[in-house]
Coordinates of C-alpha atoms and ligand atoms in Angstrom, one line a residue:
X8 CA 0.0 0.0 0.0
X9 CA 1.5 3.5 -0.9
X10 CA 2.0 5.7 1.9
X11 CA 1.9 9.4 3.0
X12 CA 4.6 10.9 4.5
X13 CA 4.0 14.2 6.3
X14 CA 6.4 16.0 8.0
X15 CA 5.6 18.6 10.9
X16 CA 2.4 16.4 11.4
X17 CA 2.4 17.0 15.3
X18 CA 1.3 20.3 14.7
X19 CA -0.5 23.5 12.8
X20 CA -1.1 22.8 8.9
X21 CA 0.9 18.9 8.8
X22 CA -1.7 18.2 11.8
X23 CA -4.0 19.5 9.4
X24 CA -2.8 17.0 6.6
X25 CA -2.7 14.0 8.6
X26 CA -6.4 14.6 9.2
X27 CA -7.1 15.0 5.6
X28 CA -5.3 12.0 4.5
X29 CA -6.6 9.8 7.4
X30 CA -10.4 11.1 6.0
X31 CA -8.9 9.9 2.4
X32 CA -8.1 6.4 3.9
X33 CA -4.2 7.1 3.2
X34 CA -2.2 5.2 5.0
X35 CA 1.1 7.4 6.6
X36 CA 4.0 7.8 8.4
X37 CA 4.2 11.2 10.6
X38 CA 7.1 12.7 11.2
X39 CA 7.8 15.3 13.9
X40 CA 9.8 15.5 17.7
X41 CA 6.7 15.6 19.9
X42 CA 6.0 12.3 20.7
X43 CA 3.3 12.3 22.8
X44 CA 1.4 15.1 20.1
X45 CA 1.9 12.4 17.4
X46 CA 0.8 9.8 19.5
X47 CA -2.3 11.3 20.3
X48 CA -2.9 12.4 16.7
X49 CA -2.4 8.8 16.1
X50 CA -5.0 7.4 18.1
X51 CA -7.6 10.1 17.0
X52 CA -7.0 9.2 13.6
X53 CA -6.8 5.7 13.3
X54 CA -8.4 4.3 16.8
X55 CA -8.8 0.7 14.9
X56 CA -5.2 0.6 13.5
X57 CA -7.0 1.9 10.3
X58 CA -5.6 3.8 8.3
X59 CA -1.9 2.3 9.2
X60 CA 0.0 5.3 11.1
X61 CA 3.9 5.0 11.9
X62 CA 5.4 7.3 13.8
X63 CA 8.6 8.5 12.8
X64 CA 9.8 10.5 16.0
X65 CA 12.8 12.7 14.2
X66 CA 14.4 16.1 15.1
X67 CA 14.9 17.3 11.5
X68 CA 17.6 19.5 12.6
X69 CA 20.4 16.9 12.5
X70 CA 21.6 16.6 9.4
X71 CA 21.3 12.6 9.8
X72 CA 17.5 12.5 10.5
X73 CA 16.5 12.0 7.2
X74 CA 18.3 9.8 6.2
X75 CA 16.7 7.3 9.3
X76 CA 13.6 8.5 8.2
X77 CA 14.5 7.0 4.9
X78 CA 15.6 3.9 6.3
X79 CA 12.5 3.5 8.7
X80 CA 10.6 3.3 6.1
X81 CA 12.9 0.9 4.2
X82 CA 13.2 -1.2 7.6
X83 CA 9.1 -2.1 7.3
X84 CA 8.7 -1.8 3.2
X85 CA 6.4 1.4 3.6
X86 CA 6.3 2.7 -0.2
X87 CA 6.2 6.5 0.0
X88 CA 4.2 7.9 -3.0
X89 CA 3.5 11.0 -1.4
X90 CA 5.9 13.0 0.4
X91 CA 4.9 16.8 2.0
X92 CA 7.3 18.6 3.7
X93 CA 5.8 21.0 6.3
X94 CA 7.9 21.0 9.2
X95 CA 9.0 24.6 9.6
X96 CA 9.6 27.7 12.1
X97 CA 10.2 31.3 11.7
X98 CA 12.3 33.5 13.6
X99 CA 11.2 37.1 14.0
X100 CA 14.0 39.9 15.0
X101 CA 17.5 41.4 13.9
X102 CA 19.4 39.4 12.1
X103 CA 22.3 40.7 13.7
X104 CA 21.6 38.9 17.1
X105 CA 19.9 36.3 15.5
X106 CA 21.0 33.4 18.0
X107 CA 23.2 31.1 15.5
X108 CA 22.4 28.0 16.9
X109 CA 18.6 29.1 15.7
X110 CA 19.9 30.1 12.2
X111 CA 21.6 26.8 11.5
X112 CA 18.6 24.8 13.0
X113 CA 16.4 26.6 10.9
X114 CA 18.9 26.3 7.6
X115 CA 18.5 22.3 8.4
X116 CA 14.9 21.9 9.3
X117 CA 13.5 24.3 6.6
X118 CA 15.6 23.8 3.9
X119 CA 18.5 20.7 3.7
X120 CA 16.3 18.4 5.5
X121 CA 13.3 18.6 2.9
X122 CA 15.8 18.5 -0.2
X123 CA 17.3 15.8 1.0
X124 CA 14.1 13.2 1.7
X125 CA 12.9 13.9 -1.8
X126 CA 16.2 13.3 -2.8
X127 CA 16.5 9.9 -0.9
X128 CA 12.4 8.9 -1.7
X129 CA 12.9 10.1 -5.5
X130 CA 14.4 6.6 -7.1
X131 CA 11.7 4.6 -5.9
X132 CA 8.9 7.2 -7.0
X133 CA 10.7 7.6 -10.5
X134 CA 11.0 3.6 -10.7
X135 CA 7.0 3.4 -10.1
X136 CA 6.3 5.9 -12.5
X137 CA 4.1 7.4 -10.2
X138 CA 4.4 10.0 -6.6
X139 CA 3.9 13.7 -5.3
X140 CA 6.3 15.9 -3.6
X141 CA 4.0 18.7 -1.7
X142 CA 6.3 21.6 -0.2
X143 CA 5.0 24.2 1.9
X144 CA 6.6 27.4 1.7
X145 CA 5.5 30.7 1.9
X146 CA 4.1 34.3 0.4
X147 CA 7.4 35.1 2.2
X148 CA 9.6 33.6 0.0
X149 CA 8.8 35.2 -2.9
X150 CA 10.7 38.3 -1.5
X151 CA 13.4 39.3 1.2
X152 CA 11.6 40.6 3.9
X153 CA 13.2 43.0 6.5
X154 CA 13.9 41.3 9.9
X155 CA 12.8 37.9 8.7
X156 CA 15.3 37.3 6.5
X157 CA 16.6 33.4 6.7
X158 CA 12.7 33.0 7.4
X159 CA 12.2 34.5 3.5
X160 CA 15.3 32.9 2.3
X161 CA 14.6 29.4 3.2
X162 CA 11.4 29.8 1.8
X163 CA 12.8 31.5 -1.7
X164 CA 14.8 28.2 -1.4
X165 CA 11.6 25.8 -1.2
X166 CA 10.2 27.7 -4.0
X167 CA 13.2 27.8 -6.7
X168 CA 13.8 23.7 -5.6
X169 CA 10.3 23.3 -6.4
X170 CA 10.1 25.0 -9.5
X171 CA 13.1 22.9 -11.1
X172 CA 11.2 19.5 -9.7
X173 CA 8.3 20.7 -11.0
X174 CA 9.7 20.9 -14.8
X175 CA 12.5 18.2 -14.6
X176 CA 10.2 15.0 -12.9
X177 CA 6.6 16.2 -15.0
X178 CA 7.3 14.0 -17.6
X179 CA 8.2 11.1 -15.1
X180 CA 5.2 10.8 -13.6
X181 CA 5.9 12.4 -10.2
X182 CA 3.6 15.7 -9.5
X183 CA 5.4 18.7 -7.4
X184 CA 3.8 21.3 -5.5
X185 CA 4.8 24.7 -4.1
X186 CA 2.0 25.8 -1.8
X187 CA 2.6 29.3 -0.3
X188 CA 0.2 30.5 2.6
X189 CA -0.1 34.0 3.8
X190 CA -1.1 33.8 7.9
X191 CA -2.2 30.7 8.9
X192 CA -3.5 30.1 12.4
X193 CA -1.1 27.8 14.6
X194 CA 1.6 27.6 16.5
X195 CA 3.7 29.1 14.2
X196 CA 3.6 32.7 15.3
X197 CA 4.3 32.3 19.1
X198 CA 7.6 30.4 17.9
X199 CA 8.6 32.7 15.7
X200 CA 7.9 35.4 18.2
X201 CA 5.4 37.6 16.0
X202 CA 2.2 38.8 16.0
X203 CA -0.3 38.3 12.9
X204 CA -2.6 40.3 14.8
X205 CA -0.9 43.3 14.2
X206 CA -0.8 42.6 10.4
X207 CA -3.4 44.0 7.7
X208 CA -3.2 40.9 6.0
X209 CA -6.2 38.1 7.5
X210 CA -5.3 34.8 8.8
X211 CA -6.6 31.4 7.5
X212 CA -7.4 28.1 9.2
X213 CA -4.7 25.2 8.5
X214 CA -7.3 23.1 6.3
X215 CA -7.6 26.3 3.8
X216 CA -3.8 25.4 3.3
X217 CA -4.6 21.5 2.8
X218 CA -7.5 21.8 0.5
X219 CA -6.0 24.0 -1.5
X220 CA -2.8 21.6 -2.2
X221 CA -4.6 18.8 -2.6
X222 CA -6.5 20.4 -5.2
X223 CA -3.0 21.7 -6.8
X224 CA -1.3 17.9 -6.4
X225 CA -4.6 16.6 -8.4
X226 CA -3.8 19.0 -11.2
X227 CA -0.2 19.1 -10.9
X228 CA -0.4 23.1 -10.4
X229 CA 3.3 24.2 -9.3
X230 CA 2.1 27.1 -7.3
X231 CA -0.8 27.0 -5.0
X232 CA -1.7 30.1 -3.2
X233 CA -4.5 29.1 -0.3
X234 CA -6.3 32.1 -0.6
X235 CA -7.7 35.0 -2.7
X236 CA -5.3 37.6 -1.2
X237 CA -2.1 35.1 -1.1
X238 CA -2.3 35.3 -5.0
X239 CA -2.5 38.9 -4.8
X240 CA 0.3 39.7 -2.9
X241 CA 2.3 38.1 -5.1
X242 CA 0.7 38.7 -8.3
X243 CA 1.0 42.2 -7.7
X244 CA 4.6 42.4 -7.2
X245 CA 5.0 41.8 -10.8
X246 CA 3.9 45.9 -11.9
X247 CA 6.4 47.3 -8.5
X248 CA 9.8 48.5 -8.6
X249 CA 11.3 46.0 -6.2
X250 CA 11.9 48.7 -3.5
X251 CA 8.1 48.9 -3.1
X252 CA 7.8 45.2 -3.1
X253 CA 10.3 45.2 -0.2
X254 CA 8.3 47.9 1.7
X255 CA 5.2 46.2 1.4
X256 CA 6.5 43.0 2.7
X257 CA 8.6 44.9 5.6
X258 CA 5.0 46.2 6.1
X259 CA 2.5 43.6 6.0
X260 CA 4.9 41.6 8.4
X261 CA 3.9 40.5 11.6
X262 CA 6.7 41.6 13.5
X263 CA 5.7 44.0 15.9
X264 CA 6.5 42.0 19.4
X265 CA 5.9 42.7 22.8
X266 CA 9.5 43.8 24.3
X267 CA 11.4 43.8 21.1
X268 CA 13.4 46.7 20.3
Ligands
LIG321 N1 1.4 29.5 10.1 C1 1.7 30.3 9.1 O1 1.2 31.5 9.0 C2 2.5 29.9 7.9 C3 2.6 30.7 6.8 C4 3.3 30.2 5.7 C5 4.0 29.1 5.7 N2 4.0 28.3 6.9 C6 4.8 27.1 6.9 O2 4.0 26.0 7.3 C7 4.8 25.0 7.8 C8 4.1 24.4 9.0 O3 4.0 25.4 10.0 P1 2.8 25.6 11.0 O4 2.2 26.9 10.7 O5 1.9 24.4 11.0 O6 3.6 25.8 12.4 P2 3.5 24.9 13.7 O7 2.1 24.8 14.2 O8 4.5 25.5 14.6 O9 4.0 23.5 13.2 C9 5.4 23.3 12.9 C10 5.6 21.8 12.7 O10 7.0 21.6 12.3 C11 7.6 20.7 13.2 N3 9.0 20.9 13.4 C12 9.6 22.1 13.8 N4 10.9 21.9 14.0 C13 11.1 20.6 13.8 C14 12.3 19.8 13.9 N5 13.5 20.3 14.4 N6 12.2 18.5 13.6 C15 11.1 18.0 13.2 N7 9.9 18.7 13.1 C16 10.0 20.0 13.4 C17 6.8 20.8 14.5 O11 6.9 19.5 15.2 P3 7.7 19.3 16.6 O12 7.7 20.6 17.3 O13 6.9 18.3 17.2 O14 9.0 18.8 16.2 C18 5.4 21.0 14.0 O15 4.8 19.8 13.7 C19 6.2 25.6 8.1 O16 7.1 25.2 7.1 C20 5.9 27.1 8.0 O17 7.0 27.8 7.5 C21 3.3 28.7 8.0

């Protein structure tokens, strides 16, 4: 049986996918660090051992993790047809005092660790003819954006690895999303230590975010903007000078926190 893997499922927007899959009957494996949050996802989702649920308990910032996430699956034969990469945090502030050991974590988690499971689940997919590669990124990648810069950068990095997937594996048979959510409500924020309250822009349930790439991964759309005003923001940029486009997103950020300078 061909199985969903789902990264950042303890939480936020992969919570919202495991849901979604275990409604579709999709037998997965979850990956995250909480253990006790994916094992109570677990037994709301499957309290009769159907769908099949492994749990994959990984911190995605060693550079090692995926690779035992590739080889758990190996271990027990789980063919992964669909792989989506959510885990993911932000980091809100200076980048100047940026703590390093949060810059390489989130270097790893948002960006290496994703490239390299699709690069490690790719052969089989290829082989069958047949898989989906779902990456969450952002409307924050599609520019810098002042004092959430490796935030924007990894995500720019999600999109441009998407986009080349996207064109080199569509004739093999393997589908590749780039979905890019504006403010979504979860746990998200209070990691990344902003507000979304404070920003003009509305924020969106998690399952606006799964809908919507589901849809995309049935049509093979590369870019999948959940809402109305996510394809906005960046359709607009196309008629600004980028120093307005900067603004904007400097703007429409979040970032106004409690004791911050
Ligand atoms: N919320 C938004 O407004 C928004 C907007 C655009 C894009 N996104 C993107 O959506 C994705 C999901 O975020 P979310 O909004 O659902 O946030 P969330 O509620 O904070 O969930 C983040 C998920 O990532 C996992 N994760 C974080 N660090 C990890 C690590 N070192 N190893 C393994 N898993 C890790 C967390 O699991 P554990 O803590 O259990 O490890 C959790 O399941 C992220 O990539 C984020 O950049 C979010």
């Amino acid at each position: 049986m061909p199985y969903t893997l789902i990264t950042g499922a303890s939480n936020g927007i992969g919570r919202e996918f495991a849901r979604e899959f275990a409604r579709r009957k999709s037998d997965m494996v979850l990956v995250a660090r909480s253990e006790s949050s994916l094992r109570n996802l677990s037994a709301e989702l499957s309290p009769a051992g159907e769908p099949v649920i492994h749990l994959c308990i990984e911190d995605l910032s060693d550079p090692e993790s995926p690779r035992r996430v590739h080889q758990y699956c190996r271990d027990r034969s789980l063919g992964v047809e669909l792989i989506i990469n959510c885990a993911g945090f932000g980091y809100a502030g200076e980048y100047d005092s940026m703590p390093l050991e949060a810059l390489q974590e989130m270097i790893q988690v948002n960006t290496a660790a994703m490239a390299v499971l699709i690069r490690l689940f790719l052969p089989a997919m290829i082989a069958e003819k047949k898989g989906g590669i779902i990456n969450v990124a952002s409307i924050g990648g599609f520019q810098g954006i002042s004092r959430l810069g490796l935030y924007s950068a990894t995500k720019s990095f999600i999109l441009t690895l998407s986009e080349s997937l996207h064109e080199e594996l569509k004739n093999k048979g393997i589908k590749v999303v780039a979905v890019s959510p504006g403010y979504i409500e979860t746990g998200f924020h209070a990691r990344a230590r902003q507000h979304p309250e404070c920003s003009i822009l509305p924020l969106s349930s998690p399952s606006v975010v799964v809908k919507a790439s589901i849809k995309g991964l049935i049509k093979n759309r590369l870019h999948v903007y959940p809402t109305m005003t996510d394809f906005m923001v960046v359709f607009f940029q196309r008629f600004l000078p980028r120093s307005a486009v900067l603004k904007t997103a400097a703007f429409l950020a979040p970032l106004k926190h409690k004791g911050e300078r």
